[in-house]
Tab-separated table of C-alpha atoms in Angstrom:
chain	number	residue	atom	x	y	z
A	54	MET	CA	-23.861	-0.634	7.049
A	55	ASN	CA	-25.329	-0.584	3.553
A	56	ASN	CA	-23.949	1.052	0.607
A	57	ILE	CA	-26.052	4.151	0.852
A	58	PHE	CA	-25.004	4.744	4.384
A	59	SER	CA	-21.379	4.366	3.266
A	60	LYS	CA	-21.724	7.044	0.805
A	61	LYS	CA	-23.247	9.341	3.269
A	62	LEU	CA	-20.398	8.626	5.824
A	63	PHE	CA	-17.927	9.276	3.154
A	64	SER	CA	-19.550	12.581	2.229
A	65	LEU	CA	-19.686	13.567	5.905
A	66	CYS	CA	-16.042	12.749	6.285
A	67	LEU	CA	-15.105	15.025	3.347
A	68	LEU	CA	-17.148	17.950	4.921
A	69	LEU	CA	-15.568	17.493	8.225
A	70	SER	CA	-12.159	17.420	6.747
A	71	ALA	CA	-13.029	20.644	4.628
A	72	PHE	CA	-13.552	22.429	7.884
A	73	GLY	CA	-10.534	20.849	9.658
A	74	VAL	CA	-12.344	18.548	11.833
A	75	ALA	CA	-10.857	15.017	11.970
A	76	PRO	CA	-13.487	12.345	12.190
A	77	LEU	CA	-11.632	10.378	14.909
A	78	ALA	CA	-14.277	7.728	15.564
A	79	THR	CA	-13.958	6.335	12.027
A	80	ALA	CA	-10.271	7.338	11.274
A	81	ALA	CA	-9.174	3.682	10.531
A	82	THR	CA	-12.119	2.775	8.524
A	83	PRO	CA	-12.055	2.501	4.653
A	84	GLU	CA	-14.531	5.210	4.095
A	85	VAL	CA	-12.023	7.810	5.339
A	86	MET	CA	-9.241	9.297	3.335
A	87	PRO	CA	-5.935	8.195	4.786
A	88	ASP	CA	-4.340	10.656	7.246
A	89	PRO	CA	-1.866	12.718	5.467
A	90	PHE	CA	1.993	12.292	5.707
A	91	PRO	CA	2.891	14.579	8.733
A	92	GLN	CA	5.876	16.019	6.893
A	93	SER	CA	3.665	17.427	4.035
A	94	SER	CA	1.470	20.319	3.191
A	95	LEU	CA	-1.887	20.227	1.370
A	96	GLU	CA	-1.689	21.904	-1.936
A	97	THR	CA	-5.058	21.135	-3.699
A	98	THR	CA	-8.029	18.936	-3.171
A	99	THR	CA	-10.165	17.745	-5.974
A	100	THR	CA	-13.722	16.015	-6.029
A	101	ILE	CA	-13.840	13.097	-8.045
A	102	ARG	CA	-17.235	11.880	-9.318
A	103	SER	CA	-17.156	9.888	-12.666
A	104	PRO	CA	-18.898	7.025	-14.435
A	105	GLY	CA	-15.697	5.893	-15.967
A	106	HIS	CA	-12.653	7.151	-13.817
A	107	LEU	CA	-9.402	5.691	-15.152
A	108	VAL	CA	-7.480	3.522	-12.700
A	109	LEU	CA	-4.237	1.616	-13.775
A	110	PHE	CA	-3.218	-1.714	-12.595
A	111	SER	CA	-0.126	-2.155	-14.674
A	112	PRO	CA	2.511	0.261	-16.162
A	113	VAL	CA	1.536	3.012	-18.431
A	114	ARG	CA	2.623	3.496	-22.024
A	115	GLU	CA	1.660	6.139	-24.449
A	116	VAL	CA	1.046	5.068	-28.072
A	117	ASN	CA	-0.064	7.609	-30.794
A	118	ASP	CA	-1.282	9.935	-27.885
A	119	GLU	CA	-3.354	7.207	-26.445
A	120	ILE	CA	-2.890	5.571	-22.992
A	121	ARG	CA	-1.945	1.903	-23.070
A	122	SER	CA	-1.773	-0.398	-20.150
A	123	GLU	CA	-2.010	-4.147	-19.860
A	124	THR	CA	-4.491	-3.817	-17.085
A	125	MET	CA	-6.720	-0.816	-16.588
A	126	ALA	CA	-10.314	-0.020	-15.839
A	127	ARG	CA	-12.695	2.979	-16.102
A	128	LEU	CA	-14.748	2.631	-12.952
A	129	PRO	CA	-17.863	4.332	-11.666
A	130	VAL	CA	-16.368	6.071	-8.435
A	131	GLN	CA	-16.814	8.926	-6.145
A	132	GLY	CA	-14.240	10.363	-3.832
A	133	GLU	CA	-11.439	12.689	-3.532
A	134	GLY	CA	-7.916	13.523	-4.846
A	135	ARG	CA	-5.351	15.348	-2.743
A	136	LEU	CA	-1.914	16.928	-3.718
A	137	TYR	CA	0.665	17.178	-1.157
A	138	GLU	CA	4.108	18.839	-1.181
A	139	ILE	CA	6.582	16.928	0.842
A	140	ALA	CA	8.820	18.897	3.345
A	141	ARG	CA	12.340	19.364	2.051
A	142	ASP	CA	13.822	17.838	5.387
A	143	SER	CA	11.785	14.611	4.721
A	144	SER	CA	11.431	12.363	1.505
A	145	ARG	CA	8.877	10.810	-0.857
A	146	ALA	CA	10.102	7.290	0.524
A	147	LYS	CA	9.105	8.121	4.064
A	148	ALA	CA	5.716	9.472	2.584
A	149	ARG	CA	5.133	6.176	0.710
A	150	ASP	CA	5.903	4.115	3.725
A	151	HIS	CA	3.530	6.235	5.666
A	152	TYR	CA	0.547	5.418	3.248
A	153	ARG	CA	1.524	1.801	3.000
A	154	ARG	CA	1.356	1.445	6.925
A	155	LEU	CA	-2.020	3.170	6.954
A	156	LEU	CA	-3.349	0.877	4.150
A	157	GLN	CA	-1.907	-2.178	5.800
A	158	ALA	CA	-3.563	-1.385	9.018
A	159	ARG	CA	-6.805	-1.185	7.295
A	160	GLY	CA	-6.390	-4.522	5.842
A	161	ALA	CA	-6.052	-3.185	2.239
A	162	GLN	CA	-4.776	-5.421	-0.533
A	163	VAL	CA	-2.154	-3.998	-2.860
A	164	LEU	CA	-3.460	-4.617	-6.262
A	165	PHE	CA	-0.570	-3.243	-8.306
A	166	GLU	CA	2.662	-1.137	-7.493
A	167	CYS	CA	5.706	0.052	-9.544
A	168	SER	CA	8.613	2.225	-9.251
A	169	GLY	CA	11.025	4.214	-11.444
A	170	ILE	CA	10.900	3.690	-15.036
A	171	GLY	CA	9.084	0.580	-14.531
A	172	CYS	CA	5.880	2.671	-13.973
A	173	GLY	CA	6.250	4.338	-17.544
A	174	ARG	CA	6.630	8.039	-18.258
A	175	SER	CA	5.896	10.503	-15.625
A	176	ASN	CA	4.595	12.871	-17.982
A	177	VAL	CA	1.689	10.625	-18.750
A	178	TRP	CA	1.008	9.934	-15.241
A	179	ALA	CA	0.872	13.712	-14.258
A	180	ASN	CA	-1.025	15.128	-17.317
A	181	GLN	CA	-3.123	12.437	-18.890
A	182	ILE	CA	-3.920	10.239	-15.800
A	183	PHE	CA	-4.048	12.444	-12.831
A	184	GLY	CA	-4.439	15.926	-14.366
A	185	GLN	CA	-1.935	17.266	-12.150
A	186	ARG	CA	1.023	19.174	-14.012
A	187	VAL	CA	3.097	19.572	-10.995
A	188	LEU	CA	3.527	15.873	-10.733
A	189	TYR	CA	5.664	15.844	-13.892
A	190	GLY	CA	9.057	14.682	-12.635
A	191	ARG	CA	11.815	12.338	-13.343
A	192	ASP	CA	10.841	8.822	-14.690
A	193	ALA	CA	13.430	7.149	-12.427
A	194	THR	CA	12.223	8.840	-9.233
A	195	GLN	CA	8.473	8.017	-9.144
A	196	ASP	CA	6.378	5.366	-7.678
A	197	TYR	CA	2.663	4.340	-7.650
A	198	LEU	CA	0.434	1.922	-5.869
A	199	VAL	CA	-3.247	0.994	-5.930
A	200	ALA	CA	-4.920	-0.747	-3.057
A	201	GLY	CA	-8.222	-2.057	-2.524
A	202	THR	CA	-10.572	-2.903	0.470
A	203	THR	CA	-13.798	-4.798	0.451
A	204	GLU	CA	-16.025	-4.439	3.538
A	205	SER	CA	-18.436	-7.033	4.960
A	206	ASP	CA	-21.424	-5.377	3.323
A	207	GLY	CA	-19.824	-5.538	-0.090
A	208	SER	CA	-18.786	-1.928	-0.539
A	209	ARG	CA	-15.316	-1.381	-1.992
A	210	TRP	CA	-12.696	1.283	-1.713
A	211	LEU	CA	-9.703	2.043	-3.855
A	212	THR	CA	-6.664	4.169	-2.631
A	213	LEU	CA	-4.013	5.334	-5.279
A	214	VAL	CA	-0.790	6.784	-4.062
A	215	TYR	CA	1.697	8.365	-6.509
A	216	THR	CA	4.915	10.082	-5.521
A	217	VAL	CA	7.437	11.798	-7.589
A	218	THR	CA	10.593	14.016	-7.523
A	219	ARG	CA	10.657	16.915	-9.905
A	220	GLY	CA	13.643	18.283	-11.661
A	221	ASN	CA	13.851	21.077	-9.111
A	222	LEU	CA	14.161	18.268	-6.258
A	223	ARG	CA	10.711	19.185	-4.888
A	224	GLU	CA	8.698	16.222	-4.115
A	225	TYR	CA	5.077	15.544	-4.220
A	226	ALA	CA	2.402	12.948	-3.279
A	227	TRP	CA	-0.929	12.555	-4.993
A	228	ILE	CA	-3.556	10.515	-3.210
A	229	GLU	CA	-6.822	9.364	-4.635
A	230	HIS	CA	-9.575	7.621	-2.310
A	231	LEU	CA	-12.450	6.305	-4.154
A	232	ALA	CA	-15.645	4.526	-3.481
A	233	VAL	CA	-16.468	2.082	-6.242
A	234	GLU	CA	-20.116	1.750	-7.287
A	235	PRO	CA	-21.800	-1.781	-7.021
A	236	GLY	CA	-21.345	-4.023	-9.884
A	237	ALA	CA	-18.162	-2.555	-11.273
A	238	THR	CA	-15.330	-5.095	-11.821
A	239	VAL	CA	-12.106	-4.095	-10.100
A	240	PRO	CA	-9.068	-6.114	-11.523
A	241	GLY	CA	-7.634	-8.213	-8.620
A	242	LEU	CA	-10.139	-7.347	-6.014
A	243	GLY	CA	-12.218	-10.386	-5.384
A	244	SER	CA	-13.624	-12.567	-2.761
A	245	VAL	CA	-10.717	-15.107	-2.934
A	246	ASN	CA	-8.009	-12.440	-2.625
A	247	ASN	CA	-9.719	-11.115	0.371
A	248	ARG	CA	-8.763	-14.116	2.237
A	249	ILE	CA	-5.031	-13.149	1.961
A	250	ARG	CA	-3.946	-10.468	4.479
A	251	GLY	CA	-0.423	-8.941	4.152
A	252	PRO	CA	2.381	-9.343	3.911
A	253	VAL	CA	3.684	-7.462	6.827
A	254	VAL	CA	7.426	-7.115	6.251
A	255	VAL	CA	9.527	-7.632	9.363
A	256	PRO	CA	13.242	-6.785	9.022
A	257	TRP	CA	15.377	-8.493	11.490
A	258	LYS	CA	18.977	-8.208	12.875
A	259	GLY	CA	21.119	-10.358	15.108
A	260	GLY	CA	22.806	-13.704	15.275
A	261	VAL	CA	22.334	-15.728	18.432
A	262	THR	CA	19.402	-13.475	19.391
A	263	TYR	CA	17.299	-11.532	17.108
A	264	ARG	CA	15.764	-8.006	17.009
A	265	PHE	CA	12.691	-7.515	14.945
A	266	ASP	CA	11.697	-4.146	13.494
A	267	TRP	CA	8.052	-4.018	13.621
A	268	SER	CA	5.523	-1.627	15.137
A	269	ALA	CA	2.907	-2.188	17.805
A	270	THR	CA	0.330	-1.483	15.062
A	271	GLU	CA	1.792	-4.232	12.953
A	272	ARG	CA	1.940	-6.692	15.712
A	273	ARG	CA	-1.719	-5.917	16.644
A	274	GLN	CA	-2.552	-6.273	12.970
A	275	ILE	CA	-1.222	-9.805	12.627
A	276	SER	CA	-2.888	-10.739	15.894
A	277	GLU	CA	-6.240	-9.501	14.632
A	278	TRP	CA	-5.873	-11.304	11.333
A	279	ALA	CA	-5.038	-14.546	13.138
A	280	SER	CA	-7.750	-14.389	15.577
A	281	ASP	CA	-9.794	-16.784	13.706
A	282	ASP	CA	-9.052	-20.307	14.777
A	283	ALA	CA	-9.090	-21.363	11.161
A	284	ALA	CA	-6.477	-18.855	9.989
A	285	THR	CA	-3.117	-19.917	8.819
A	286	VAL	CA	-0.095	-17.591	9.576
A	287	ILE	CA	2.767	-17.948	6.958
A	288	LEU	CA	6.205	-16.849	7.854
A	289	THR	CA	8.464	-16.470	4.870
A	290	GLY	CA	12.106	-15.991	5.737
A	291	PHE	CA	14.448	-13.948	3.588
A	292	ALA	CA	18.274	-13.130	3.968
A	293	ALA	CA	20.507	-10.898	1.780
A	294	LEU	CA	23.586	-12.848	0.700
A	295	GLY	CA	26.608	-11.398	1.963
A	296	ALA	CA	29.682	-10.734	-0.142
A	297	ASP	CA	31.773	-13.528	1.235
A	298	GLU	CA	28.684	-15.692	2.562
A	299	THR	CA	27.726	-19.101	1.177
A	300	LEU	CA	24.083	-19.879	0.241
A	301	GLU	CA	24.001	-22.408	3.017
A	302	ASP	CA	25.003	-19.726	5.600
A	303	ALA	CA	22.395	-17.353	4.341
A	304	MET	CA	19.680	-20.054	4.380
A	305	SER	CA	20.729	-20.945	7.900
A	306	ARG	CA	20.288	-17.362	9.118
A	307	ALA	CA	16.942	-16.919	7.613
A	308	THR	CA	15.799	-20.135	9.235
A	309	GLU	CA	16.888	-19.177	12.625
A	310	ALA	CA	15.377	-15.711	12.371
A	311	THR	CA	12.054	-16.985	11.121
A	312	GLU	CA	12.018	-19.612	13.847
A	313	SER	CA	12.679	-16.857	16.422
A	314	LEU	CA	9.916	-14.766	15.112
A	315	SER	CA	7.629	-17.938	15.111
A	316	ASP	CA	8.371	-18.271	18.884
A	317	VAL	CA	7.480	-14.799	19.392
A	318	LEU	CA	4.099	-15.147	17.752
A	319	SER	CA	3.498	-18.475	19.769
A	320	LYS	CA	4.037	-16.490	22.985
A	321	THR	CA	1.568	-13.702	21.846
A	322	GLY	CA	-1.330	-15.956	20.992
A	323	VAL	CA	-0.641	-17.483	17.748
A	324	PRO	CA	-0.172	-21.323	18.192
A	325	ALA	CA	2.783	-22.866	16.430
A	326	ALA	CA	0.208	-25.433	15.023
A	327	ARG	CA	-1.329	-22.662	12.885
A	328	GLN	CA	1.967	-21.405	11.661
A	329	LYS	CA	3.663	-22.388	8.415
A	330	LEU	CA	7.443	-21.461	7.995
A	331	ILE	CA	8.852	-21.064	4.429
A	332	ILE	CA	12.541	-20.440	4.113
A	333	VAL	CA	13.635	-18.569	0.882
A	334	GLY	CA	16.955	-17.124	2.042
A	335	PRO	CA	18.309	-15.075	-0.876
A	336	GLY	CA	16.695	-17.461	-3.331
A	337	VAL	CA	13.852	-15.172	-4.770
A	338	PRO	CA	14.988	-11.654	-5.590
A	339	ILE	CA	12.129	-9.102	-5.419
A	340	ALA	CA	12.147	-5.768	-7.099
A	341	ASP	CA	10.059	-3.782	-4.583
A	342	PRO	CA	12.373	-1.571	-2.664
A	343	ASN	CA	10.214	-2.119	0.394
A	344	ARG	CA	10.937	-5.839	0.454
A	345	GLN	CA	14.722	-6.009	0.622
A	346	GLY	CA	17.378	-7.284	2.999
A	347	ASP	CA	17.007	-9.642	5.960
A	348	ARG	CA	13.346	-9.930	6.797
A	349	VAL	CA	10.502	-12.142	7.554
A	350	GLU	CA	7.213	-11.487	5.547
A	351	VAL	CA	4.094	-12.418	7.557
A	352	THR	CA	1.023	-13.449	5.651
A	353	VAL	CA	-2.447	-14.654	7.088
A	354	ILE	CA	-4.701	-16.760	5.008
A	355	THR	CA	-8.252	-16.835	6.543
A	356	ARG	CA	-11.044	-19.450	6.072
């Protein structure tokens, strides 16, 4: 599929969406806007066509009324932005997890993410970056990620997800899905990085036996990534340090859980010879709220 066809397909999908028709046959492809979080309602839809659309790959600052960010790009793109209000009996955390799972299933690479005050001021994101006043909320209750996908034909797609809680406790999600024109440089999205898939974060519980909290989609995704005989599957084991637990005990728990997941993968077609086990335990704290606690992170590196 060449780039011209990709653009036509993208435009067709937008048209179908406008009339409430879901393009089921291509729902998992990068050309299609990710399915909305089920517990949300669509507020507005904006067409994005720009020779220099601003995309941030690091936290934002405002200096003398100018946007500053260590890594940002003005990219030639076309696509769509959608504003959703999240249902009061749900949460923006669930919405964020929904979009992360969809992007992960597409093999998208997270290029940057932040949360809370680490993202900068919500006012700047709302008014100067996205142009959506309703997104102005509390600096401590916001998060943002940008993920990219490169297809075999070279076409590239970016998906931006921003969620926020306003002062009145209403929560919103802003999604941008963008086709990047050929020739533009996208920070962090390159051929070398495309060899790294994941991580798939698999929380675990147990002691003698272990129970892993991962979906059928995640299991299938790992199997697909590892289908290449030259692929290496890396299992990185983490364990939260208990209040009265020694480091050695935490490391032992992480080791046993990681080995148990390795056995599961071996039985489902990923040979132990192509697996690499790395035990971290509680030794490397990660700020990302989605990567906490007892877990194994599965990453696949292709040839």
